[in-house]
PDB file of C-alpha atoms in Angstrom:
ATOM      1  CA  MET Y   1       0.035   0.192  -0.273  1.00 88.00           C
ATOM      2  CA  ARG Y   2       1.164   3.652  -0.747  1.00 87.00           C
ATOM      3  CA  LEU Y   3       0.360   6.539   1.829  1.00 84.00           C
ATOM      4  CA  PHE Y   4      -0.549   8.799  -1.024  1.00 82.00           C
ATOM      5  CA  ARG Y   5      -2.378   6.415  -3.922  1.00 86.00           C
ATOM      6  CA  SER Y   6      -4.170   4.331  -1.419  1.00 92.00           C
ATOM      7  CA  THR Y   7      -7.940   4.156  -1.886  1.00 94.00           C
ATOM      8  CA  GLU Y   8     -10.597   3.915   1.287  1.00 94.00           C
ATOM      9  CA  ASP Y   9     -11.194   0.122  -0.507  1.00 94.00           C
ATOM     10  CA  ASP Y  10      -7.663  -0.271  -0.205  1.00 95.00           C
ATOM     11  CA  TYR Y  11      -7.826   0.639   3.734  1.00 96.00           C
ATOM     12  CA  TYR Y  12     -11.246  -1.817   4.274  1.00 95.00           C
ATOM     13  CA  GLU Y  13     -10.040  -5.077   2.697  1.00 94.00           C
ATOM     14  CA  ASN Y  14      -6.224  -4.845   3.794  1.00 95.00           C
ATOM     15  CA  ALA Y  15      -4.675  -5.823   6.959  1.00 97.00           C
ATOM     16  CA  MET Y  16      -4.190  -3.078   9.044  1.00 97.00           C
ATOM     17  CA  ARG Y  17      -0.482  -3.865   9.869  1.00 95.00           C
ATOM     18  CA  ASP Y  18      -0.045  -3.953   5.728  1.00 96.00           C
ATOM     19  CA  TYR Y  19      -0.736   0.341   6.474  1.00 97.00           C
ATOM     20  CA  PRO Y  20       1.345   2.364   5.027  1.00 96.00           C
ATOM     21  CA  LEU Y  21       4.459   2.740   7.744  1.00 96.00           C
ATOM     22  CA  PRO Y  22       3.996   6.509   8.639  1.00 95.00           C
ATOM     23  CA  LEU Y  23       0.210   5.940   9.095  1.00 96.00           C
ATOM     24  CA  ARG Y  24       0.630   2.886  11.278  1.00 96.00           C
ATOM     25  CA  ILE Y  25       3.132   5.269  13.217  1.00 97.00           C
ATOM     26  CA  PHE Y  26       0.990   8.237  13.335  1.00 96.00           C
ATOM     27  CA  TYR Y  27      -2.117   5.947  14.511  1.00 96.00           C
ATOM     28  CA  GLY Y  28       0.037   4.172  16.870  1.00 96.00           C
ATOM     29  CA  THR Y  29       1.347   7.002  18.585  1.00 98.00           C
ATOM     30  CA  ILE Y  30      -2.294   8.569  18.617  1.00 97.00           C
ATOM     31  CA  ILE Y  31      -3.724   5.336  20.418  1.00 98.00           C
ATOM     32  CA  VAL Y  32      -1.156   6.193  23.070  1.00 98.00           C
ATOM     33  CA  ILE Y  33      -1.902   9.608  23.845  1.00 98.00           C
ATOM     34  CA  LEU Y  34      -5.960   8.903  23.726  1.00 98.00           C
ATOM     35  CA  PHE Y  35      -5.237   5.408  26.096  1.00 98.00           C
ATOM     36  CA  ALA Y  36      -3.286   7.493  28.528  1.00 98.00           C
ATOM     37  CA  PHE Y  37      -6.022  10.352  28.680  1.00 97.00           C
ATOM     38  CA  SER Y  38      -8.889   8.313  29.077  1.00 97.00           C
ATOM     39  CA  LYS Y  39      -7.276   5.963  32.054  1.00 98.00           C
ATOM     40  CA  VAL Y  40      -6.834   9.434  33.572  1.00 97.00           C
ATOM     41  CA  MET Y  41     -10.365  10.536  32.653  1.00 97.00           C
ATOM     42  CA  TRP Y  42     -12.460   7.830  33.374  1.00 97.00           C
ATOM     43  CA  ARG Y  43     -10.529   5.643  35.327  1.00 97.00           C
ATOM     44  CA  TRP Y  44     -11.389   2.472  33.650  1.00 98.00           C
ATOM     45  CA  ARG Y  45     -10.054  -1.210  33.188  1.00 96.00           C
ATOM     46  CA  VAL Y  46     -11.215  -4.316  31.655  1.00 98.00           C
ATOM     47  CA  ASP Y  47     -12.634  -6.952  33.782  1.00 98.00           C
ATOM     48  CA  ASN Y  48     -11.994 -10.794  32.361  1.00 98.00           C
ATOM     49  CA  PRO Y  49     -10.346  -9.465  29.397  1.00 97.00           C
ATOM     50  CA  ALA Y  50      -8.999 -12.804  28.012  1.00 97.00           C
ATOM     51  CA  GLU Y  51     -12.388 -13.945  27.211  1.00 98.00           C
ATOM     52  CA  LEU Y  52     -11.546 -11.210  23.892  1.00 97.00           C
ATOM     53  CA  VAL Y  53      -9.204 -13.330  22.498  1.00 95.00           C
ATOM     54  CA  SER Y  54      -9.633 -16.103  20.557  1.00 92.00           C
ATOM     55  CA  SER Y  55      -7.211 -19.403  21.058  1.00 85.00           C
ATOM     56  CA  ASP Y  56      -7.343 -20.449  17.839  1.00 89.00           C
ATOM     57  CA  GLY Y  57      -5.596 -17.532  15.997  1.00 87.00           C
ATOM     58  CA  THR Y  58      -8.934 -15.724  14.515  1.00 92.00           C
ATOM     59  CA  GLY Y  59     -10.355 -12.426  15.819  1.00 97.00           C
ATOM     60  CA  SER Y  60     -13.584 -11.964  17.695  1.00 98.00           C
ATOM     61  CA  VAL Y  61     -16.780 -10.586  17.252  1.00 98.00           C
ATOM     62  CA  ILE Y  62     -16.394  -7.891  19.847  1.00 98.00           C
ATOM     63  CA  ILE Y  63     -20.331  -6.323  20.770  1.00 98.00           C
ATOM     64  CA  CYS Y  64     -20.890  -3.849  23.558  1.00 98.00           C
ATOM     65  CA  ASN Y  65     -23.970  -1.617  24.413  1.00 98.00           C
ATOM     66  CA  HIS Y  66     -23.382   2.096  23.229  1.00 96.00           C
ATOM     67  CA  THR Y  67     -24.077   5.156  25.487  1.00 95.00           C
ATOM     68  CA  SER Y  68     -20.863   7.473  23.978  1.00 93.00           C
ATOM     69  CA  MET Y  69     -18.076   7.890  22.569  1.00 92.00           C
ATOM     70  CA  ALA Y  70     -15.882   7.761  24.895  1.00 95.00           C
ATOM     71  CA  GLU Y  71     -15.891   3.943  25.594  1.00 96.00           C
ATOM     72  CA  VAL Y  72     -15.212   3.226  21.614  1.00 95.00           C
ATOM     73  CA  VAL Y  73     -12.032   5.560  22.722  1.00 96.00           C
ATOM     74  CA  ALA Y  74     -11.488   2.889  25.777  1.00 98.00           C
ATOM     75  CA  ILE Y  75     -12.121  -0.445  23.955  1.00 98.00           C
ATOM     76  CA  VAL Y  76     -10.054   0.102  20.951  1.00 97.00           C
ATOM     77  CA  THR Y  77      -7.343   1.637  22.537  1.00 98.00           C
ATOM     78  CA  HIS Y  78      -7.230  -1.594  24.996  1.00 98.00           C
ATOM     79  CA  ILE Y  79      -7.283  -3.639  22.378  1.00 97.00           C
ATOM     80  CA  TRP Y  80      -4.377  -2.234  20.409  1.00 97.00           C
ATOM     81  CA  MET Y  81      -2.478  -1.811  23.365  1.00 96.00           C
ATOM     82  CA  THR Y  82      -2.440  -5.860  23.962  1.00 95.00           C
ATOM     83  CA  GLY Y  83      -1.257  -6.282  20.377  1.00 95.00           C
ATOM     84  CA  ARG Y  84      -4.016  -6.687  18.591  1.00 96.00           C
ATOM     85  CA  ARG Y  85      -6.241  -4.662  15.907  1.00 96.00           C
ATOM     86  CA  ALA Y  86      -9.696  -3.754  16.338  1.00 96.00           C
ATOM     87  CA  ARG Y  87     -11.839  -2.773  13.042  1.00 97.00           C
ATOM     88  CA  PRO Y  88     -14.955  -0.784  14.275  1.00 96.00           C
ATOM     89  CA  ILE Y  89     -18.320  -1.284  12.169  1.00 95.00           C
ATOM     90  CA  MET Y  90     -19.391   2.161  11.058  1.00 91.00           C
ATOM     91  CA  LYS Y  91     -22.795   2.818   9.585  1.00 86.00           C
ATOM     92  CA  SER Y  92     -22.078   3.847   5.842  1.00 85.00           C
ATOM     93  CA  GLU Y  93     -24.223   7.430   6.669  1.00 84.00           C
ATOM     94  CA  PHE Y  94     -20.464   8.677   8.030  1.00 79.00           C
ATOM     95  CA  ASN Y  95     -19.186   8.262   4.996  1.00 84.00           C
ATOM     96  CA  ASP Y  96     -21.391  11.267   3.157  1.00 83.00           C
ATOM     97  CA  VAL Y  97     -18.935  13.374   4.627  1.00 88.00           C
ATOM     98  CA  ARG Y  98     -15.739  13.104   2.873  1.00 90.00           C
ATOM     99  CA  ILE Y  99     -13.191  13.563   5.445  1.00 93.00           C
ATOM    100  CA  VAL Y 100     -14.684  11.319   7.801  1.00 90.00           C
ATOM    101  CA  GLU Y 101     -14.640   8.660   5.113  1.00 92.00           C
ATOM    102  CA  TRP Y 102     -11.023   9.495   4.342  1.00 93.00           C
ATOM    103  CA  LEU Y 103     -10.136   9.254   8.381  1.00 93.00           C
ATOM    104  CA  PHE Y 104     -12.245   6.411   9.232  1.00 93.00           C
ATOM    105  CA  ALA Y 105     -10.659   4.446   6.545  1.00 94.00           C
ATOM    106  CA  ARG Y 106      -7.242   4.955   8.155  1.00 94.00           C
ATOM    107  CA  VAL Y 107      -8.195   3.684  11.499  1.00 94.00           C
ATOM    108  CA  GLY Y 108      -9.804   0.707   9.971  1.00 95.00           C
ATOM    109  CA  ALA Y 109     -13.510   1.234  10.513  1.00 95.00           C
ATOM    110  CA  ILE Y 110     -15.558  -0.482   7.859  1.00 95.00           C
ATOM    111  CA  PRO Y 111     -18.675   0.935   6.854  1.00 93.00           C
ATOM    112  CA  VAL Y 112     -21.919  -0.857   6.789  1.00 90.00           C
ATOM    113  CA  GLU Y 113     -25.277  -0.344   4.966  1.00 84.00           C
ATOM    114  CA  ARG Y 114     -27.633  -0.728   8.243  1.00 72.00           C
ATOM    115  CA  GLY Y 115     -30.639  -2.521   7.198  1.00 64.00           C
ATOM    116  CA  THR Y 116     -29.545  -4.569   4.064  1.00 65.00           C
ATOM    117  CA  ALA Y 117     -27.548  -7.947   3.244  1.00 66.00           C
ATOM    118  CA  ASP Y 118     -24.190  -5.677   2.509  1.00 81.00           C
ATOM    119  CA  MET Y 119     -22.362  -8.956   1.527  1.00 89.00           C
ATOM    120  CA  LYS Y 120     -19.327  -6.855   0.593  1.00 91.00           C
ATOM    121  CA  SER Y 121     -19.055  -5.557   4.018  1.00 92.00           C
ATOM    122  CA  LEU Y 122     -19.883  -9.234   5.417  1.00 93.00           C
ATOM    123  CA  ARG Y 123     -16.643 -10.471   3.600  1.00 94.00           C
ATOM    124  CA  ARG Y 124     -14.494  -7.302   4.758  1.00 95.00           C
ATOM    125  CA  ALA Y 125     -15.431  -8.629   7.986  1.00 96.00           C
ATOM    126  CA  GLN Y 126     -14.543 -11.938   7.290  1.00 96.00           C
ATOM    127  CA  HIS Y 127     -11.460 -11.788   6.138  1.00 97.00           C
ATOM    128  CA  ALA Y 128      -9.949  -9.138   8.927  1.00 97.00           C
ATOM    129  CA  LEU Y 129     -11.150 -11.312  11.710  1.00 97.00           C
ATOM    130  CA  GLN Y 130      -9.631 -14.408   9.934  1.00 96.00           C
ATOM    131  CA  ARG Y 131      -6.374 -12.606   9.599  1.00 96.00           C
ATOM    132  CA  GLY Y 132      -6.583 -12.332  13.334  1.00 97.00           C
ATOM    133  CA  GLU Y 133      -8.130  -8.415  13.742  1.00 98.00           C
ATOM    134  CA  ASP Y 134     -11.369  -7.963  15.858  1.00 98.00           C
ATOM    135  CA  VAL Y 135     -14.417  -6.456  14.726  1.00 98.00           C
ATOM    136  CA  LEU Y 136     -16.007  -4.168  17.084  1.00 98.00           C
ATOM    137  CA  ILE Y 137     -19.651  -3.983  17.067  1.00 97.00           C
ATOM    138  CA  PHE Y 138     -22.508  -1.704  18.816  1.00 97.00           C
ATOM    139  CA  PRO Y 139     -25.532  -3.847  18.151  1.00 95.00           C
ATOM    140  CA  GLU Y 140     -27.804  -1.229  19.369  1.00 95.00           C
ATOM    141  CA  GLY Y 141     -26.974   0.563  16.472  1.00 88.00           C
ATOM    142  CA  THR Y 142     -26.783   4.495  18.155  1.00 90.00           C
ATOM    143  CA  ARG Y 143     -25.952   5.868  21.596  1.00 91.00           C
ATOM    144  CA  ILE Y 144     -28.556   4.884  24.205  1.00 93.00           C
ATOM    145  CA  ARG Y 145     -28.731   8.054  26.159  1.00 89.00           C
ATOM    146  CA  THR Y 146     -31.719   7.572  28.559  1.00 89.00           C
ATOM    147  CA  ASP Y 147     -33.200   4.471  30.168  1.00 89.00           C
ATOM    148  CA  ASP Y 148     -36.842   5.219  27.800  1.00 91.00           C
ATOM    149  CA  GLN Y 149     -35.148   5.472  24.652  1.00 92.00           C
ATOM    150  CA  PRO Y 150     -36.365   2.874  22.332  1.00 91.00           C
ATOM    151  CA  VAL Y 151     -34.093   0.176  21.283  1.00 93.00           C
ATOM    152  CA  GLU Y 152     -33.143  -1.638  18.575  1.00 90.00           C
ATOM    153  CA  VAL Y 153     -30.682  -4.239  18.034  1.00 92.00           C
ATOM    154  CA  HIS Y 154     -29.431  -4.867  14.995  1.00 88.00           C
ATOM    155  CA  GLY Y 155     -28.360  -8.310  13.737  1.00 84.00           C
ATOM    156  CA  GLY Y 156     -26.135  -9.511  11.336  1.00 89.00           C
ATOM    157  CA  PHE Y 157     -22.676 -10.083  13.502  1.00 95.00           C
ATOM    158  CA  ALA Y 158     -23.725 -13.627  14.173  1.00 96.00           C
ATOM    159  CA  LEU Y 159     -23.602 -14.073  10.400  1.00 94.00           C
ATOM    160  CA  MET Y 160     -20.204 -12.620  10.054  1.00 94.00           C
ATOM    161  CA  ALA Y 161     -18.703 -14.934  12.876  1.00 97.00           C
ATOM    162  CA  GLN Y 162     -20.486 -18.126  11.226  1.00 96.00           C
ATOM    163  CA  MET Y 163     -18.731 -16.810   8.106  1.00 95.00           C
ATOM    164  CA  SER Y 164     -15.237 -16.496   9.733  1.00 95.00           C
ATOM    165  CA  LYS Y 165     -15.614 -19.574  12.460  1.00 96.00           C
ATOM    166  CA  ALA Y 166     -14.923 -16.622  14.642  1.00 97.00           C
ATOM    167  CA  ASP Y 167     -16.505 -16.826  18.559  1.00 98.00           C
ATOM    168  CA  ILE Y 168     -19.123 -13.569  19.616  1.00 98.00           C
ATOM    169  CA  ALA Y 169     -17.108 -11.966  22.737  1.00 98.00           C
ATOM    170  CA  PRO Y 170     -20.317 -10.103  24.360  1.00 98.00           C
ATOM    171  CA  MET Y 171     -18.586  -6.751  26.605  1.00 98.00           C
ATOM    172  CA  ALA Y 172     -20.434  -4.284  28.178  1.00 98.00           C
ATOM    173  CA  VAL Y 173     -19.772  -0.744  29.988  1.00 98.00           C
ATOM    174  CA  CYS Y 174     -21.408   1.252  32.593  1.00 98.00           C
ATOM    175  CA  GLY Y 175     -20.544   5.026  33.734  1.00 97.00           C
ATOM    176  CA  PHE Y 176     -19.750   6.077  30.165  1.00 96.00           C
ATOM    177  CA  ARG Y 177     -23.499   8.005  30.000  1.00 94.00           C
ATOM    178  CA  ASP Y 178     -22.356  10.139  32.383  1.00 93.00           C
ATOM    179  CA  ILE Y 179     -19.142  11.445  30.929  1.00 93.00           C
ATOM    180  CA  THR Y 180     -21.565  13.668  29.001  1.00 85.00           C
ATOM    181  CA  PRO Y 181     -24.710  14.077  30.034  1.00 76.00           C
ATOM    182  CA  VAL Y 182     -27.956  15.120  27.534  1.00 75.00           C
ATOM    183  CA  GLY Y 183     -27.837  18.843  26.803  1.00 75.00           C
ATOM    184  CA  SER Y 184     -23.890  18.778  27.461  1.00 76.00           C
ATOM    185  CA  HIS Y 185     -20.763  18.712  25.129  1.00 77.00           C
ATOM    186  CA  ILE Y 186     -18.388  18.624  27.374  1.00 84.00           C
ATOM    187  CA  MET Y 187     -17.037  15.479  28.983  1.00 87.00           C
ATOM    188  CA  ARG Y 188     -16.060  14.991  32.533  1.00 91.00           C
ATOM    189  CA  PRO Y 189     -14.044  12.982  34.354  1.00 95.00           C
ATOM    190  CA  LYS Y 190     -15.789  10.173  35.625  1.00 95.00           C
ATOM    191  CA  LYS Y 191     -14.948   6.676  36.572  1.00 97.00           C
ATOM    192  CA  THR Y 192     -16.479   3.921  34.480  1.00 98.00           C
ATOM    193  CA  TRP Y 193     -16.340   0.362  33.996  1.00 98.00           C
ATOM    194  CA  ILE Y 194     -16.153  -2.090  31.280  1.00 98.00           C
ATOM    195  CA  ARG Y 195     -16.326  -5.767  31.790  1.00 98.00           C
ATOM    196  CA  CYS Y 196     -16.233  -8.770  29.614  1.00 98.00           C
ATOM    197  CA  ALA Y 197     -18.853 -11.742  29.230  1.00 98.00           C
ATOM    198  CA  SER Y 198     -17.874 -15.424  28.663  1.00 98.00           C
ATOM    199  CA  ARG Y 199     -17.522 -15.767  25.081  1.00 98.00           C
ATOM    200  CA  VAL Y 200     -19.875 -17.676  22.517  1.00 98.00           C
ATOM    201  CA  SER Y 201     -19.693 -20.060  20.207  1.00 97.00           C
ATOM    202  CA  LEU Y 202     -21.928 -21.337  17.739  1.00 97.00           C
ATOM    203  CA  SER Y 203     -20.603 -24.749  18.694  1.00 95.00           C
ATOM    204  CA  ASP Y 204     -22.114 -24.078  21.965  1.00 97.00           C
ATOM    205  CA  ALA Y 205     -25.556 -23.854  20.164  1.00 97.00           C
ATOM    206  CA  PRO Y 206     -27.877 -27.046  21.413  1.00 96.00           C
ATOM    207  CA  LYS Y 207     -27.483 -29.830  18.530  1.00 94.00           C
ATOM    208  CA  GLU Y 208     -31.334 -30.574  18.132  1.00 96.00           C
ATOM    209  CA  LEU Y 209     -31.580 -26.960  16.640  1.00 96.00           C
ATOM    210  CA  LYS Y 210     -31.655 -26.730  13.038  1.00 95.00           C
ATOM    211  CA  ARG Y 211     -29.315 -24.665  11.135  1.00 92.00           C
ATOM    212  CA  ARG Y 212     -31.035 -21.052  11.006  1.00 93.00           C
ATOM    213  CA  GLU Y 213     -32.430 -21.455  14.251  1.00 97.00           C
ATOM    214  CA  ARG Y 214     -28.555 -22.111  15.298  1.00 97.00           C
ATOM    215  CA  LEU Y 215     -27.738 -18.808  14.189  1.00 96.00           C
ATOM    216  CA  ALA Y 216     -30.499 -17.175  15.530  1.00 97.00           C
ATOM    217  CA  TRP Y 217     -29.631 -18.966  19.237  1.00 98.00           C
ATOM    218  CA  PHE Y 218     -25.974 -17.633  18.802  1.00 98.00           C
ATOM    219  CA  GLU Y 219     -27.426 -14.182  18.041  1.00 97.00           C
ATOM    220  CA  GLU Y 220     -29.781 -14.227  21.018  1.00 97.00           C
ATOM    221  CA  GLU Y 221     -27.201 -16.044  23.566  1.00 98.00           C
ATOM    222  CA  SER Y 222     -24.413 -13.168  22.811  1.00 98.00           C
ATOM    223  CA  ILE Y 223     -27.266 -10.366  23.315  1.00 98.00           C
ATOM    224  CA  ARG Y 224     -28.315 -12.019  26.419  1.00 98.00           C
ATOM    225  CA  ARG Y 225     -24.738 -12.339  27.722  1.00 98.00           C
ATOM    226  CA  MET Y 226     -23.917  -8.683  26.429  1.00 98.00           C
ATOM    227  CA  TYR Y 227     -26.911  -7.143  29.097  1.00 98.00           C
ATOM    228  CA  ALA Y 228     -27.098  -9.210  31.742  1.00 98.00           C
ATOM    229  CA  VAL Y 229     -23.134  -8.544  32.397  1.00 98.00           C
ATOM    230  CA  ARG Y 230     -24.493  -4.381  32.012  1.00 98.00           C
ATOM    231  CA  ASP Y 231     -27.111  -5.446  34.636  1.00 98.00           C
ATOM    232  CA  GLU Y 232     -24.090  -6.507  36.560  1.00 98.00           C
ATOM    233  CA  LEU Y 233     -22.246  -3.625  36.387  1.00 98.00           C
ATOM    234  CA  ARG Y 234     -24.666  -1.196  37.448  1.00 98.00           C
ATOM    235  CA  ALA Y 235     -26.178  -3.478  40.095  1.00 98.00           C
ATOM    236  CA  GLU Y 236     -22.991  -2.751  41.551  1.00 98.00           C
ATOM    237  CA  HIS Y 237     -22.641   0.812  41.007  1.00 97.00           C
ATOM    238  CA  PRO Y 238     -26.154   2.089  41.922  1.00 96.00           C
ATOM    239  CA  GLY Y 239     -26.920   5.575  39.829  1.00 93.00           C
ATOM    240  CA  ARG Y 240     -24.057   4.965  37.189  1.00 94.00           C
ATOM    241  CA  ARG Y 241     -25.131   4.340  33.329  1.00 92.00           C
TER     242      ARG Y 241
END
């Protein structure tokens, strides 16, 4: 890949470790700065981090509840600092802004057309997982800013994992919503929490289920574990979201 000649498609379809060296150095420097900043500001740590790591060298499909952009920073920098690479899945509408499209492609994000069978994006994610890169997905699709906000869980991540023969690694966050309260754009220093649930493999599905039912179980069980861990954290830290 060439620094000034590569297209967005090149970044979507090639390994992050093959990105141009100056870009990797720059991005690595930004990651270290954001890691230190977020640790000081939000004092997070990841409980049960081993659950994020596959035992067979493939990547993991990491799913998480979504309350703030700050948690994206914490999760991505954590993964990077452990020596792995994470590709966030983003909604394709971000690519309507050229500078955003340019930037997100170079940090490893993969755009997806929500509500469609976006096979191109599924294939890109599949190849990333098979190379050992993690794929980070927020199934709620948008930040959930209040408890009474309607939540629509978007599927597709289980199919992505199935195509790649990868596990799903559910995790959850708590306290990040309080960093930027509704009506404010100023981030505040707040303690936050991140916890991983036990990994889910398609082979864990009940044997009597048919193929389509097994995929549905794979998705539903992953979501169940994500929310179970979220509720554990909320119970441990009353009043924090």
